[in-house]
XYZ file of C-alpha atoms in Angstrom:
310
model
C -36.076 -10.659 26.841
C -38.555 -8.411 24.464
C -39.236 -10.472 21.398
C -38.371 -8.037 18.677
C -38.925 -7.942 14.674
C -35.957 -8.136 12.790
C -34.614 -6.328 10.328
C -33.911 -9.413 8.485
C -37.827 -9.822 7.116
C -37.318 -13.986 7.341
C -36.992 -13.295 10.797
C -40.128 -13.713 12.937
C -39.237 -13.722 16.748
C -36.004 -12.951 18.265
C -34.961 -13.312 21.705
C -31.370 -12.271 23.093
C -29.151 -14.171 23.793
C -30.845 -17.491 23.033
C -32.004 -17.856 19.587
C -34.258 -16.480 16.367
C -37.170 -17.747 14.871
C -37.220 -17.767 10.870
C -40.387 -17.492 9.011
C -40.095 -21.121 7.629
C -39.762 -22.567 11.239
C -36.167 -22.565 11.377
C -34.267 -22.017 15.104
C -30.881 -20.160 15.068
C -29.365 -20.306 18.405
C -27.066 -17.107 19.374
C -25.000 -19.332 21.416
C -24.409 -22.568 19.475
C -23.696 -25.057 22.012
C -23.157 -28.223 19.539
C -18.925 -28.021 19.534
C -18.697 -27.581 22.995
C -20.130 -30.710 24.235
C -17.764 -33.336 25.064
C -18.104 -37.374 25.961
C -18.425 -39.079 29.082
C -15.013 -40.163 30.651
C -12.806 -41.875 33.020
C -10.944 -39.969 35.060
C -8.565 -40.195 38.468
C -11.352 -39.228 40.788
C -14.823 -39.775 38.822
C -15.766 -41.996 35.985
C -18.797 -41.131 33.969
C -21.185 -42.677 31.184
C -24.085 -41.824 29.339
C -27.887 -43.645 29.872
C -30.972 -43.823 27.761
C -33.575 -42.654 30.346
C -36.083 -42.826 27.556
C -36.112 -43.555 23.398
C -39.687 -41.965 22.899
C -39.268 -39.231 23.763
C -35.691 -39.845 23.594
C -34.384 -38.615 27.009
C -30.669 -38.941 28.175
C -28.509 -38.232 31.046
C -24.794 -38.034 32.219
C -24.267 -40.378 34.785
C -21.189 -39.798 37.585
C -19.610 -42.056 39.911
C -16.495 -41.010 41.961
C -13.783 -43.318 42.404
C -12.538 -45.565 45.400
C -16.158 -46.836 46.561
C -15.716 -49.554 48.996
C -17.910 -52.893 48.096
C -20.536 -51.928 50.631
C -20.591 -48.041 50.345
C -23.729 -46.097 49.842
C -23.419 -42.666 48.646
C -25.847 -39.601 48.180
C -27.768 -39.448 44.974
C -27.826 -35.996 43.128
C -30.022 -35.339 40.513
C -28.727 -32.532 38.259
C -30.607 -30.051 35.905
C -28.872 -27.685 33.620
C -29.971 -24.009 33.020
C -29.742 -22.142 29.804
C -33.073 -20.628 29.335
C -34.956 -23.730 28.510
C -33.588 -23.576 25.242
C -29.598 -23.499 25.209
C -26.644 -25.978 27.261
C -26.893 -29.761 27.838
C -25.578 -32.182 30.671
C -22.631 -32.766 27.771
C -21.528 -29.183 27.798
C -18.049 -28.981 28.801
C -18.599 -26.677 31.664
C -21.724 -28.824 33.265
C -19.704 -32.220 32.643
C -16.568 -30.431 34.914
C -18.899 -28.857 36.896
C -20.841 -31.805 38.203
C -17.384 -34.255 38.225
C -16.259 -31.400 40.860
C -19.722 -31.911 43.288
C -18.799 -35.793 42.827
C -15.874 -35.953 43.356
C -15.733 -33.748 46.583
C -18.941 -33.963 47.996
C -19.210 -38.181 47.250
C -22.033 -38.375 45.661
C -23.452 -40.299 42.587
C -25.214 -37.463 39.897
C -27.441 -38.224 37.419
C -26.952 -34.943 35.177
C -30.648 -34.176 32.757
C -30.020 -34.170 29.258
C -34.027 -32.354 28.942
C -34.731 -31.570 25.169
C -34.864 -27.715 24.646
C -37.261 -25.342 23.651
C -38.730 -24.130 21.265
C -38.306 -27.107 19.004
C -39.740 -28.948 22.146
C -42.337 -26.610 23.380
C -42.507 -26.549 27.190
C -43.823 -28.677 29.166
C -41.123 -31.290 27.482
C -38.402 -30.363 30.081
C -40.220 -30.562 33.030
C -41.342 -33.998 31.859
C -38.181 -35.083 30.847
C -36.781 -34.209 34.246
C -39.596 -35.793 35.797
C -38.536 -39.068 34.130
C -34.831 -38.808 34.641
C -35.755 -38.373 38.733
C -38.003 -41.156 38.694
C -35.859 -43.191 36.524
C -32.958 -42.815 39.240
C -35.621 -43.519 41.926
C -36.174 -46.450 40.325
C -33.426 -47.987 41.956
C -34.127 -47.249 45.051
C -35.107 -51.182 45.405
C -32.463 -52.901 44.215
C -33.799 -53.972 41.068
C -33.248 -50.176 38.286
C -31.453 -50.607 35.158
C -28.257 -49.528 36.568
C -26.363 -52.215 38.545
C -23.708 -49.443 39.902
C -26.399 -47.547 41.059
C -28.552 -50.499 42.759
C -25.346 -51.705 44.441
C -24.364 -48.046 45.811
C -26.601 -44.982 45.616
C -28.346 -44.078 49.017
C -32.059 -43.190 48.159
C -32.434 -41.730 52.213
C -29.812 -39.264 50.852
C -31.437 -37.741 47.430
C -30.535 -33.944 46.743
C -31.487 -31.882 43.793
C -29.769 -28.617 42.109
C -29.594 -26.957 39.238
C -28.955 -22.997 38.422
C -31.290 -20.480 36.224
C -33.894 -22.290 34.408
C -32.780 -25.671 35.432
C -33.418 -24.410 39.246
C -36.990 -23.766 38.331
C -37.232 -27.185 36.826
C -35.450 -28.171 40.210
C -38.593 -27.101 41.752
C -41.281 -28.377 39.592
C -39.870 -31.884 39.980
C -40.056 -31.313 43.525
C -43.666 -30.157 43.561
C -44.504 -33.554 41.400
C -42.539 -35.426 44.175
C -44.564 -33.904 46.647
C -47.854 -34.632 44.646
C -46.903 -38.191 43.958
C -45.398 -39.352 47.061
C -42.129 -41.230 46.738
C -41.167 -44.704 46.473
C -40.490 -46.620 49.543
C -37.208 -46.354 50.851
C -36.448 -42.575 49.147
C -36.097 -39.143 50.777
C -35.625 -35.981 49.020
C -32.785 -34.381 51.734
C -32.666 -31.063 50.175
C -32.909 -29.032 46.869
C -30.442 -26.335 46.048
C -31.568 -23.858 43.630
C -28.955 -21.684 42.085
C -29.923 -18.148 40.902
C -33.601 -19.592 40.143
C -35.782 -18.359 37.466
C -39.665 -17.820 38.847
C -40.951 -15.175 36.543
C -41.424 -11.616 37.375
C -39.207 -10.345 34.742
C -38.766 -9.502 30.994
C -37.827 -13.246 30.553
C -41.176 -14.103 30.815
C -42.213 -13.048 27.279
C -39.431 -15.931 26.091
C -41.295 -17.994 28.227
C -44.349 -17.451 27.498
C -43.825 -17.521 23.672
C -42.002 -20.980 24.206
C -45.349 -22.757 26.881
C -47.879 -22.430 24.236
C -49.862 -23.476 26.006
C -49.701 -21.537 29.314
C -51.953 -19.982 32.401
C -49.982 -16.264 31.267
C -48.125 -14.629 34.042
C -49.746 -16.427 36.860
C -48.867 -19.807 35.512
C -47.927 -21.821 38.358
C -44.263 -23.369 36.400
C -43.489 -19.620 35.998
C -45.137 -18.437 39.385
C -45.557 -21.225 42.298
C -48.671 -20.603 44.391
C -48.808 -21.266 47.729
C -50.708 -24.524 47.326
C -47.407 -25.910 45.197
C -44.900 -24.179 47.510
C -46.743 -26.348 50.288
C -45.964 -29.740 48.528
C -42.507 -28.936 47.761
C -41.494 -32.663 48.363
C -38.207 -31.910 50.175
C -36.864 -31.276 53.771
C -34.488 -28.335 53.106
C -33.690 -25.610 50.385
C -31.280 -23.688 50.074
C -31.192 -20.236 47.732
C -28.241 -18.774 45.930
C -28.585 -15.184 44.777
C -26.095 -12.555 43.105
C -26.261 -9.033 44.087
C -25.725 -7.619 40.837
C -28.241 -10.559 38.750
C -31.522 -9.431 37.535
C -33.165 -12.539 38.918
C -32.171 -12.094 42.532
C -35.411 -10.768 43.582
C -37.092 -13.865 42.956
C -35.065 -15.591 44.567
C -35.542 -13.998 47.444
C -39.675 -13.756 47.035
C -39.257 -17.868 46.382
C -37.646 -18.094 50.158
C -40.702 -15.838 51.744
C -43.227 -17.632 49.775
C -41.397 -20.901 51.030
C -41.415 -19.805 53.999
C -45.698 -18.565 54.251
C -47.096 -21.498 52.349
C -46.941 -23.635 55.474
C -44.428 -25.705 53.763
C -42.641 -27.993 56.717
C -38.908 -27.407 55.975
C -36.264 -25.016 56.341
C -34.936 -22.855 53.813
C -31.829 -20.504 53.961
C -30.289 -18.172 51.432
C -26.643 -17.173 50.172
C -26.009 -14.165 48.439
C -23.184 -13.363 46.924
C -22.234 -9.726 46.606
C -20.724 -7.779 43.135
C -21.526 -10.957 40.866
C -24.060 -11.545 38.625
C -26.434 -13.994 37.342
C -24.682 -17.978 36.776
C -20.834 -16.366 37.550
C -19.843 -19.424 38.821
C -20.341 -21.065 35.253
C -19.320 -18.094 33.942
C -15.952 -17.682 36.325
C -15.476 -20.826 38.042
C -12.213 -19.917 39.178
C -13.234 -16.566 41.034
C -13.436 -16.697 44.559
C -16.693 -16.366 45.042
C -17.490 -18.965 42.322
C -14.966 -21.355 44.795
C -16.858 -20.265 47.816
C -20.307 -21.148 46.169
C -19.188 -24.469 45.547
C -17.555 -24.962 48.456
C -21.031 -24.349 50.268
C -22.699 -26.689 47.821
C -20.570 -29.422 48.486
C -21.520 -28.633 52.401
C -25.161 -28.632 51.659
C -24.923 -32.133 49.951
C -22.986 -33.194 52.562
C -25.790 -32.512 54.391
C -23.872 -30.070 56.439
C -24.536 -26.559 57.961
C -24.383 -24.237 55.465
C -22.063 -20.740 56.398
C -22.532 -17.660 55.231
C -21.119 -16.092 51.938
């Protein structure tokens, strides 16, 4: 992700595939993402709507609820992060929006899906706060008494999971470590986090990183590189890892499960790799079999089942 001068002289920093700064402050995304967003809806198995988890900053989030819950049923509560290199995709994106209807409708859960604002107009740390809110916005119900009547009446806040893939998988983990800081409310249990292909430094992404955390610790920064004292307050009973043979971030992912695993942290963590594919191929190819088969363990996991190998 070398940040390269253009040829173009009104062209400051460029980073492919995400976007191009422009002398006068302008951001030209490589992948516009505007068209392909598409509105909450009301389908046979899941019905979904939009909330305001915040006006200032202004914060949103997809909200999903599958079909057929009984007057008394309590389901598990998913909290959802996007990836996209902190500075692309959104909870509205047409592939996230199918994506997460699939893990409600066949896992039965409730999802609460991060609309984050993106970098670099919103220099980090604005998505890990904004995911921070979102979390503790659904939390919020965990009494009875949150904003959302469907989700006072029927979320299950002993039942709380949390995924996302790429950069929304290191977010994943950040709100974890501020769950594990701040203690939870009363009631609530984080069952597990599921981290999809996670970004934790360590490669030539880091200079887009770096360039959009102004201000950062460098290379050692513990949002880019957990230390062991984080890793130990990871606020969560169980993790599980997804890796791709053939994706440039699979190291990491396997370094985040043995750094898991030394900090002293409490829980158990477990990894599935799948082999030949590459980095987010089951956004990328949901249809594959292996993107199937991924799923198909995710569901498992927030099932709270055993998870089998790929």
């Amino acid at each position: 992700m070398e940040p390269t001068k253009s040829d173009n002289g009104d062209v400051l920093h460029e980073f492919f595939p995400f976007f191009k700064v422009y002398k006068d402050g302008r951001v030209e995304r490589m992948m516009p993402m505007e068209k392909l967003k598409v509105p909450p809806s009301e389908d046979a198995e899941v019905r979904s709507k939009d909330v305001t988890i915040s006006t200032e900053p202004a914060v949103l989030a997809r909200f999903f609820a599958p079909r057929g819950t009984g007057p008394a049923e309590r389901l598990p509560v998913l909290i959802y992060i996007h990836g996209g290199g902190f500075s692309i995709g959104s909870a509205f994106h047409r592939v996230y929006h199918e994506y997460v209807s699939l893990l409600v409708a066949r896992a039965r859960v409730v999802a609460v899906s991060v609309e984050y604002r993106l970098a670099p107009e919103n220099p980090i740390p604005a998505c890990y706060d904004d995911a921070w809110a979102a979390t503790r916005w659904a939390l919020g119900h965990a009494d009875g008494n949150g904003p959302d009547p469907w989700l006072n009446e029927h979320g299950d806040f002993g039942r709380v999971y949390i995924t996302g893939d790429s950069a929304g998988a290191n977010i994943c983990h950040n709100v974890a470590v501020r769950a594990g800081r701040a203690g939870l409310p009363a009631g609530v249990r984080i069952a597990g986090m599921a981290l999809v292909h996670p970004y934790f430094g360590g490669t030539d992404d880091d200079k887009m990183w770096l360039y959009m955390c102004p201000e950062n610790g460098g290379l050692a920064d513990p949002r880019l590189k957990p230390p062991p004292e984080d890793l130990a307050r990871v606020g969560c009973e169980k993790v599980l890892v997804f890796v791709a043979q053939k994706d440039h971030l699979r190291g990491r992912g396997l370094w985040y499960r043995e750094e898991l695993k030394r900090s002293g942290w409490g829980g158990s963590v477990e990894v599935v790799e799948h082999e030949g594919e590459s980095h987010v191929f089951h956004i990328l190819k949901p249809q594959c079999d292996k993107a199937l088969d991924l799923k198909d363990k995710l569901v498992d996991f927030l099932r709270g089942n055993a998870v089998g190998k790929a």
